[in-house]
Amino acid sequence: MVEDSVGMDAVFHALAHGARRTMLRRLAERELTVGELAEPLEMSLAAASKHVQVLERAGLVKRTVTGRRHVCRLEAAPLATASAWLNFYEHHWTERLDALEALFTDEGTDR
């Protein structure tokens, strides 16, 4: 598995904050201005802009500036890399959960 550790670090850092995850979820539906992203989160425009900057550095958001209007759109490609990294470990957790399920199933049949 090829890893872009710097890029993935930025993606996971960006995903580490709930406000940024909410922003990404909303941007998956449509393009939004920074003000629109800030509104339901009850944060200042400056705070929202800082969160957007983190998302931009991770490559998850592209911002277009027209005058004073900053429109953001989702760039999902970096999420694919993070998803592939997580999926690599999925078989490990599936095996562990299957073993746990077997343990409980065996206990239930012993009674």
mmCIF file of C-alpha atoms in Angstrom:
data_model
loop_
_atom_site.group_PDB
_atom_site.id
_atom_site.type_symbol
_atom_site.label_atom_id
_atom_site.label_comp_id
_atom_site.label_asym_id
_atom_site.label_seq_id
_atom_site.Cartn_x
_atom_site.Cartn_y
_atom_site.Cartn_z
ATOM 1 C CA MET A 1 0.000 0.000 0.000
ATOM 2 C CA VAL A 2 1.422 3.359 -1.067
ATOM 3 C CA GLU A 3 1.056 6.089 1.515
ATOM 4 C CA ASP A 4 1.264 9.834 1.239
ATOM 5 C CA SER A 5 1.832 10.299 4.963
ATOM 6 C CA VAL A 6 2.017 14.102 4.837
ATOM 7 C CA GLY A 7 -1.223 14.350 2.859
ATOM 8 C CA MET A 8 -2.964 11.766 5.018
ATOM 9 C CA ASP A 9 -1.819 13.510 8.189
ATOM 10 C CA ALA A 10 -3.428 16.712 6.911
ATOM 11 C CA VAL A 11 -6.649 14.881 5.989
ATOM 12 C CA PHE A 12 -6.943 13.152 9.366
ATOM 13 C CA HIS A 13 -6.112 16.433 11.131
ATOM 14 C CA ALA A 14 -8.863 18.147 9.145
ATOM 15 C CA LEU A 15 -11.339 15.377 9.983
ATOM 16 C CA ALA A 16 -10.444 15.515 13.676
ATOM 17 C CA HIS A 17 -12.727 18.483 14.360
ATOM 18 C CA GLY A 18 -16.500 18.118 14.335
ATOM 19 C CA ALA A 19 -17.101 21.527 12.764
ATOM 20 C CA ARG A 20 -14.896 20.633 9.802
ATOM 21 C CA ARG A 21 -16.635 17.275 9.371
ATOM 22 C CA THR A 22 -19.969 19.103 9.373
ATOM 23 C CA MET A 23 -18.659 21.550 6.774
ATOM 24 C CA LEU A 24 -17.524 18.695 4.519
ATOM 25 C CA ARG A 25 -20.863 16.919 4.870
ATOM 26 C CA ARG A 26 -22.693 20.083 3.819
ATOM 27 C CA LEU A 27 -20.270 20.747 0.958
ATOM 28 C CA ALA A 28 -20.994 17.244 -0.360
ATOM 29 C CA GLU A 29 -24.499 18.514 -1.126
ATOM 30 C CA ARG A 30 -23.570 21.814 -2.795
ATOM 31 C CA GLU A 31 -21.119 24.709 -2.918
ATOM 32 C CA LEU A 32 -21.434 27.127 0.003
ATOM 33 C CA THR A 33 -19.931 30.443 1.010
ATOM 34 C CA VAL A 34 -17.820 30.641 4.151
ATOM 35 C CA GLY A 35 -20.678 32.560 5.793
ATOM 36 C CA GLU A 36 -23.141 29.807 4.922
ATOM 37 C CA LEU A 37 -20.750 27.232 6.370
ATOM 38 C CA ALA A 38 -20.448 29.252 9.603
ATOM 39 C CA GLU A 39 -24.162 29.921 10.087
ATOM 40 C CA PRO A 40 -25.485 26.609 11.490
ATOM 41 C CA LEU A 41 -22.326 26.108 13.552
ATOM 42 C CA GLU A 42 -22.872 29.369 15.429
ATOM 43 C CA MET A 43 -19.312 30.540 14.896
ATOM 44 C CA SER A 44 -17.847 33.760 13.657
ATOM 45 C CA LEU A 45 -16.878 34.250 10.050
ATOM 46 C CA ALA A 46 -13.235 34.432 11.141
ATOM 47 C CA ALA A 47 -13.447 31.069 12.936
ATOM 48 C CA ALA A 48 -15.181 29.458 9.948
ATOM 49 C CA SER A 49 -12.515 30.862 7.650
ATOM 50 C CA LYS A 50 -9.784 29.287 9.798
ATOM 51 C CA HIS A 51 -11.545 25.920 9.617
ATOM 52 C CA VAL A 52 -11.863 26.278 5.846
ATOM 53 C CA GLN A 53 -8.123 27.006 5.656
ATOM 54 C CA VAL A 54 -7.387 23.711 7.429
ATOM 55 C CA LEU A 55 -9.647 21.926 4.942
ATOM 56 C CA GLU A 56 -7.913 23.704 2.055
ATOM 57 C CA ARG A 57 -4.437 22.705 3.297
ATOM 58 C CA ALA A 58 -5.633 19.088 3.382
ATOM 59 C CA GLY A 59 -6.860 19.462 -0.200
ATOM 60 C CA LEU A 60 -10.452 18.747 0.830
ATOM 61 C CA VAL A 61 -11.875 22.145 -0.104
ATOM 62 C CA LYS A 62 -11.315 24.484 -3.018
ATOM 63 C CA ARG A 63 -12.216 28.132 -2.398
ATOM 64 C CA THR A 64 -13.098 30.522 -5.209
ATOM 65 C CA VAL A 65 -13.010 34.228 -4.433
ATOM 66 C CA THR A 66 -15.142 36.669 -6.398
ATOM 67 C CA GLY A 67 -14.933 40.087 -4.825
ATOM 68 C CA ARG A 68 -15.855 39.610 -1.181
ATOM 69 C CA ARG A 69 -17.661 36.342 -1.828
ATOM 70 C CA HIS A 70 -15.704 33.186 -0.911
ATOM 71 C CA VAL A 71 -17.380 30.073 -2.330
ATOM 72 C CA CYS A 72 -16.189 26.642 -1.184
ATOM 73 C CA ARG A 73 -16.594 23.289 -2.870
ATOM 74 C CA LEU A 74 -15.672 19.787 -1.793
ATOM 75 C CA GLU A 75 -12.606 18.111 -3.291
ATOM 76 C CA ALA A 76 -13.163 14.476 -2.284
ATOM 77 C CA ALA A 77 -10.030 12.867 -3.778
ATOM 78 C CA PRO A 78 -7.949 13.104 -0.563
ATOM 79 C CA LEU A 79 -10.735 11.257 1.261
ATOM 80 C CA ALA A 80 -10.204 8.292 -1.075
ATOM 81 C CA THR A 81 -6.594 7.948 0.081
ATOM 82 C CA ALA A 82 -7.636 8.035 3.740
ATOM 83 C CA SER A 83 -10.434 5.573 3.044
ATOM 84 C CA ALA A 84 -8.036 3.171 1.322
ATOM 85 C CA TRP A 85 -5.698 3.363 4.307
ATOM 86 C CA LEU A 86 -8.557 2.570 6.708
ATOM 87 C CA ASN A 87 -9.905 -0.212 4.474
ATOM 88 C CA PHE A 88 -6.509 -1.917 4.570
ATOM 89 C CA TYR A 89 -7.109 -2.554 8.300
ATOM 90 C CA GLU A 90 -10.773 -3.491 7.944
ATOM 91 C CA HIS A 91 -10.002 -7.205 7.578
ATOM 92 C CA HIS A 92 -8.169 -7.118 10.915
ATOM 93 C CA TRP A 93 -11.185 -5.724 12.738
ATOM 94 C CA THR A 94 -13.574 -8.020 10.899
ATOM 95 C CA GLU A 95 -11.533 -11.049 12.006
ATOM 96 C CA ARG A 96 -11.419 -9.795 15.598
ATOM 97 C CA LEU A 97 -15.163 -9.139 15.689
ATOM 98 C CA ASP A 98 -15.887 -12.542 14.116
ATOM 99 C CA ALA A 99 -13.745 -14.199 16.811
ATOM 100 C CA LEU A 100 -15.613 -12.273 19.517
ATOM 101 C CA GLU A 101 -18.955 -13.262 18.023
ATOM 102 C CA ALA A 102 -17.844 -16.919 17.948
ATOM 103 C CA LEU A 103 -16.842 -16.673 21.604
ATOM 104 C CA PHE A 104 -20.301 -15.423 22.584
ATOM 105 C CA THR A 105 -22.012 -17.933 20.334
ATOM 106 C CA ASP A 106 -19.996 -20.796 21.880
ATOM 107 C CA GLU A 107 -20.835 -19.560 25.402
ATOM 108 C CA GLY A 108 -24.533 -19.450 24.523
ATOM 109 C CA THR A 109 -24.553 -23.075 23.290
ATOM 110 C CA ASP A 110 -22.728 -24.390 26.389
ATOM 111 C CA ARG A 111 -25.621 -23.543 28.682
#
